[in-house]
PDB file of C-alpha atoms in Angstrom:
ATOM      1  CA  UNK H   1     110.447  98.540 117.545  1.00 91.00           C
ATOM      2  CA  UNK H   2     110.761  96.926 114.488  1.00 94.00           C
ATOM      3  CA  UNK H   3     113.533  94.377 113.820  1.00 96.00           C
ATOM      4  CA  UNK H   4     115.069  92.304 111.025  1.00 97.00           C
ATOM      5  CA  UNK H   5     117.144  89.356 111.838  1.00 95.00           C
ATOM      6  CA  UNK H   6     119.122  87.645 108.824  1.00 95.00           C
ATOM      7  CA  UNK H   7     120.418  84.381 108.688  1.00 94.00           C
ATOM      8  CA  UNK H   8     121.810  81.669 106.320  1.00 95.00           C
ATOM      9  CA  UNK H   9     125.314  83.560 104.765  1.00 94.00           C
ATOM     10  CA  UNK H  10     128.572  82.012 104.252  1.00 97.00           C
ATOM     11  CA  UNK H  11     131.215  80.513 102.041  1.00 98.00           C
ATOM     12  CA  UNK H  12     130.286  78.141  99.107  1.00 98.00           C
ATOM     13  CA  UNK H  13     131.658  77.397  95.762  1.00 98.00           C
ATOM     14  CA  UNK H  14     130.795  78.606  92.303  1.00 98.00           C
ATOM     15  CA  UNK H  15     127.902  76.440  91.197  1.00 98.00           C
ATOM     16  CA  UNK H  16     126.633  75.703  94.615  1.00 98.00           C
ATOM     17  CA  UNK H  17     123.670  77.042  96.675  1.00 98.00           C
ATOM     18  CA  UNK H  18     122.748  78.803  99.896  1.00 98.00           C
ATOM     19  CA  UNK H  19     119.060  79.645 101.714  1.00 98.00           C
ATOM     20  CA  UNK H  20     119.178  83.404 103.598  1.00 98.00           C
ATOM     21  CA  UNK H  21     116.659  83.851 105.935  1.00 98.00           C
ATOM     22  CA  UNK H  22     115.093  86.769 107.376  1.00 97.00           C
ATOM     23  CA  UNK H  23     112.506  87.132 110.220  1.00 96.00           C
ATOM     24  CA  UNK H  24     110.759  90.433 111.080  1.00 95.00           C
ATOM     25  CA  UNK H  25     109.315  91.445 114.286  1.00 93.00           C
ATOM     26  CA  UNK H  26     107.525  94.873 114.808  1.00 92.00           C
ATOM     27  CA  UNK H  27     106.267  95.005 111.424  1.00 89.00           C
ATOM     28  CA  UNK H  28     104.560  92.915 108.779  1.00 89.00           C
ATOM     29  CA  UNK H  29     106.137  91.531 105.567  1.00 90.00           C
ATOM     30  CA  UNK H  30     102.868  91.126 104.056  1.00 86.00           C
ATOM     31  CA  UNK H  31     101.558  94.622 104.838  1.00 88.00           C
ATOM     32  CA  UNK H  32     103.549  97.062 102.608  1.00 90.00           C
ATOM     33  CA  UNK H  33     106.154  94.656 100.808  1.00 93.00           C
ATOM     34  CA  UNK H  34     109.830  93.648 101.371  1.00 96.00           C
ATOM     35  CA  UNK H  35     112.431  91.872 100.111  1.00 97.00           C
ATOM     36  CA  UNK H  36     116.670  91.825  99.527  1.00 98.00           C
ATOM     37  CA  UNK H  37     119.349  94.018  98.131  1.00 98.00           C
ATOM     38  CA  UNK H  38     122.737  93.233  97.996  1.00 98.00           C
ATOM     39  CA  UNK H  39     125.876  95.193  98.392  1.00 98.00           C
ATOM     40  CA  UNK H  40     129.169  94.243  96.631  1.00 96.00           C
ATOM     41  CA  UNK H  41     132.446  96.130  97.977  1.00 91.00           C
ATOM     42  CA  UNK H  42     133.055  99.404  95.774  1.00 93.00           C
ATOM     43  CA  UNK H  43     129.676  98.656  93.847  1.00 96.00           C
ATOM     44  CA  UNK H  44     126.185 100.434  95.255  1.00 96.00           C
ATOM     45  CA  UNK H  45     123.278  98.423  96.911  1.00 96.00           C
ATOM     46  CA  UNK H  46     121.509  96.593  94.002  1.00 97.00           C
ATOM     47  CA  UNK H  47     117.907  95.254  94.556  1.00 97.00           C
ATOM     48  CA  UNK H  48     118.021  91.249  94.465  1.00 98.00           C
ATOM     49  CA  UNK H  49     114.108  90.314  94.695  1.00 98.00           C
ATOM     50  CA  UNK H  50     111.018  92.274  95.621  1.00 97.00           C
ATOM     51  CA  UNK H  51     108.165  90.750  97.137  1.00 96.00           C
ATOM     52  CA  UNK H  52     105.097  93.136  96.913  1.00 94.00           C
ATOM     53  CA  UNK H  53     102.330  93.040  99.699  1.00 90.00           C
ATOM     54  CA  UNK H  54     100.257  91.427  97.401  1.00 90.00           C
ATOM     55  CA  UNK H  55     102.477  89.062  96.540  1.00 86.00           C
ATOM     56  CA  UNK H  56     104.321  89.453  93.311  1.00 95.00           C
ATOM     57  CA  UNK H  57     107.927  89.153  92.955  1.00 97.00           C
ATOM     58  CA  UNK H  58     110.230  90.436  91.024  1.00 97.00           C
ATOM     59  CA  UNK H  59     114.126  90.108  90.460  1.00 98.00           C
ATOM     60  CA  UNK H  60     117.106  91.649  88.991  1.00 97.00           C
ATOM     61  CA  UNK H  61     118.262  90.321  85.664  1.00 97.00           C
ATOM     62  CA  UNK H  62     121.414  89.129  86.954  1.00 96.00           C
ATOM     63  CA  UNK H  63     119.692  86.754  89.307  1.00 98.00           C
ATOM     64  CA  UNK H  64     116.574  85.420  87.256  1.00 97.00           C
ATOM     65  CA  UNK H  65     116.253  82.226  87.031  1.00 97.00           C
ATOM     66  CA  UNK H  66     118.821  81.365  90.064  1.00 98.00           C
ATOM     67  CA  UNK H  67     116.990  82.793  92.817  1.00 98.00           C
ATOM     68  CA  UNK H  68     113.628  82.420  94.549  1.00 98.00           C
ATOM     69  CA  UNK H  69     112.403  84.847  96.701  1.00 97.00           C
ATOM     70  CA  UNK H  70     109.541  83.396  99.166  1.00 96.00           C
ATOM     71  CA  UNK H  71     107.366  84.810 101.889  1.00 96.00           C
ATOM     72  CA  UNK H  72     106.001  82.804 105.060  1.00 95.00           C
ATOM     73  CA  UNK H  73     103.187  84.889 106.109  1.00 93.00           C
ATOM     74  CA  UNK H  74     102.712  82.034 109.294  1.00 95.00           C
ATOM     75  CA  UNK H  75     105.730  82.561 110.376  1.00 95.00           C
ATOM     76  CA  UNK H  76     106.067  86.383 109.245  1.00 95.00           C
ATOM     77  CA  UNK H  77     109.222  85.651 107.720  1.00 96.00           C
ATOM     78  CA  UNK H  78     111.271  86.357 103.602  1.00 96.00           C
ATOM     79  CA  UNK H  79     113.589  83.883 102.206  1.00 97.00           C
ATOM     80  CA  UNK H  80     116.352  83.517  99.090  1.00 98.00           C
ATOM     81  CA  UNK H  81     116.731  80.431  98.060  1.00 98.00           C
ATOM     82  CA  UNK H  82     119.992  81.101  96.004  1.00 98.00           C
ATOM     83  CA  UNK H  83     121.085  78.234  93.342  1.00 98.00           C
ATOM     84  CA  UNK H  84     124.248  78.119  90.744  1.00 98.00           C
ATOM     85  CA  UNK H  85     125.970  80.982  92.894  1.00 98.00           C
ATOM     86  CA  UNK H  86     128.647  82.716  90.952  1.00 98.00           C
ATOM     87  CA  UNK H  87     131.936  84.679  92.326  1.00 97.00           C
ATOM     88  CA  UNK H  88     129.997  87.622  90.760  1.00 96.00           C
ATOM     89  CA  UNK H  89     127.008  87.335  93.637  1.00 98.00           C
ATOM     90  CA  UNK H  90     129.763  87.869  96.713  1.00 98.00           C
ATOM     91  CA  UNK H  91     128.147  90.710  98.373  1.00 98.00           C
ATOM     92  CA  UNK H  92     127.007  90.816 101.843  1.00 98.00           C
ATOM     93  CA  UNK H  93     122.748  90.615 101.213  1.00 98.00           C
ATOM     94  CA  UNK H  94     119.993  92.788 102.985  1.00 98.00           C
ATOM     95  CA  UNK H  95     116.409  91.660 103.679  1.00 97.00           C
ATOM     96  CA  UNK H  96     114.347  95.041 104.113  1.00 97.00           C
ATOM     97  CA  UNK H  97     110.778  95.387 104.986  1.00 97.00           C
ATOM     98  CA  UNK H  98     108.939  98.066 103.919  1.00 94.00           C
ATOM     99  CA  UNK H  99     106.323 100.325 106.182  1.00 92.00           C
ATOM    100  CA  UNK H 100     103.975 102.886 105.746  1.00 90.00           C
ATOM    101  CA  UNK H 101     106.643 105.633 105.642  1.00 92.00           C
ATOM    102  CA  UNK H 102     109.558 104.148 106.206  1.00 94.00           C
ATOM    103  CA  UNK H 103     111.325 100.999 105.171  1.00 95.00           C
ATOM    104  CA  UNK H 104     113.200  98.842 107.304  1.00 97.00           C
ATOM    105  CA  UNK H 105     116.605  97.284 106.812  1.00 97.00           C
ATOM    106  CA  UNK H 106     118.296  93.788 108.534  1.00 97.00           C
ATOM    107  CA  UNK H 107     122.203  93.689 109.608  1.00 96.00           C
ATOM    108  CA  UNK H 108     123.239  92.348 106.228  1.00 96.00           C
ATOM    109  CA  UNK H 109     124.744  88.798 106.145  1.00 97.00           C
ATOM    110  CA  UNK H 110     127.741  87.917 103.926  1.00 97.00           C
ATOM    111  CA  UNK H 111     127.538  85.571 101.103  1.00 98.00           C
ATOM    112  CA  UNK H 112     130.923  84.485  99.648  1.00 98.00           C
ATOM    113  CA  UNK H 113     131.167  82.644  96.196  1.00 98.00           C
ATOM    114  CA  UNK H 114     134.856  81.201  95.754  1.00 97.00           C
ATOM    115  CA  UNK H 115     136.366  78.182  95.196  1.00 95.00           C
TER     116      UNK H 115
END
């Protein structure tokens, strides 16, 4: 059974920074690729950062440069290290994990940007 556990959301201000976490059990992060989306209310789920199997990443446009997207293969595990947060990033972010069919979704954890 394969299982993604987020961690790491809250509240911070504009400018400031926050580290999700996600850890995977049941299936490998380095196998077939995973990553995050994010969903903002009314808006649709937007892809944040990919991390391939191989390891390449890639990220939206209107995180570049803010965000780094990493992958412990030890520990089997994808985090977003998320720097000079805008009110614009409040969404509530999903780490995903993709399989050989089928890809793989966490609970979501909320991120808030507001002073």
């Amino acid at each position: 059974q394969v299982q993604l556990v987020e961690s790491g959301g809250g509240l911070v201000q504009p400018g400031g920074s926050l580290r999700l976490s996600c850890a995977a059990s049941g299936i490998i992060f380095s196998s077939y690729g995973g990553g995050w989306y994010r969903q903002a209310p009314g808006k649709e789920r937007e892809l944040v950062a990919q991390l391939t199997g191989s390891g390449h990443i890639y990220y939206s446009d209107s995180v570049k440069g803010r965000f780094t997207a990493s992958r412990d293969n030890a520990k089997n595990t994808v985090s977003l290290q998320m720097n000079s947060l805008k009110p614009e990033d409040t969404a509530v972010y999903y780490c995903y994990a993709n399989g050989l069919r089928d890809r793989y979704w966490g609970q979501g954890t909320q991120v808030t940007v507001s002073s």
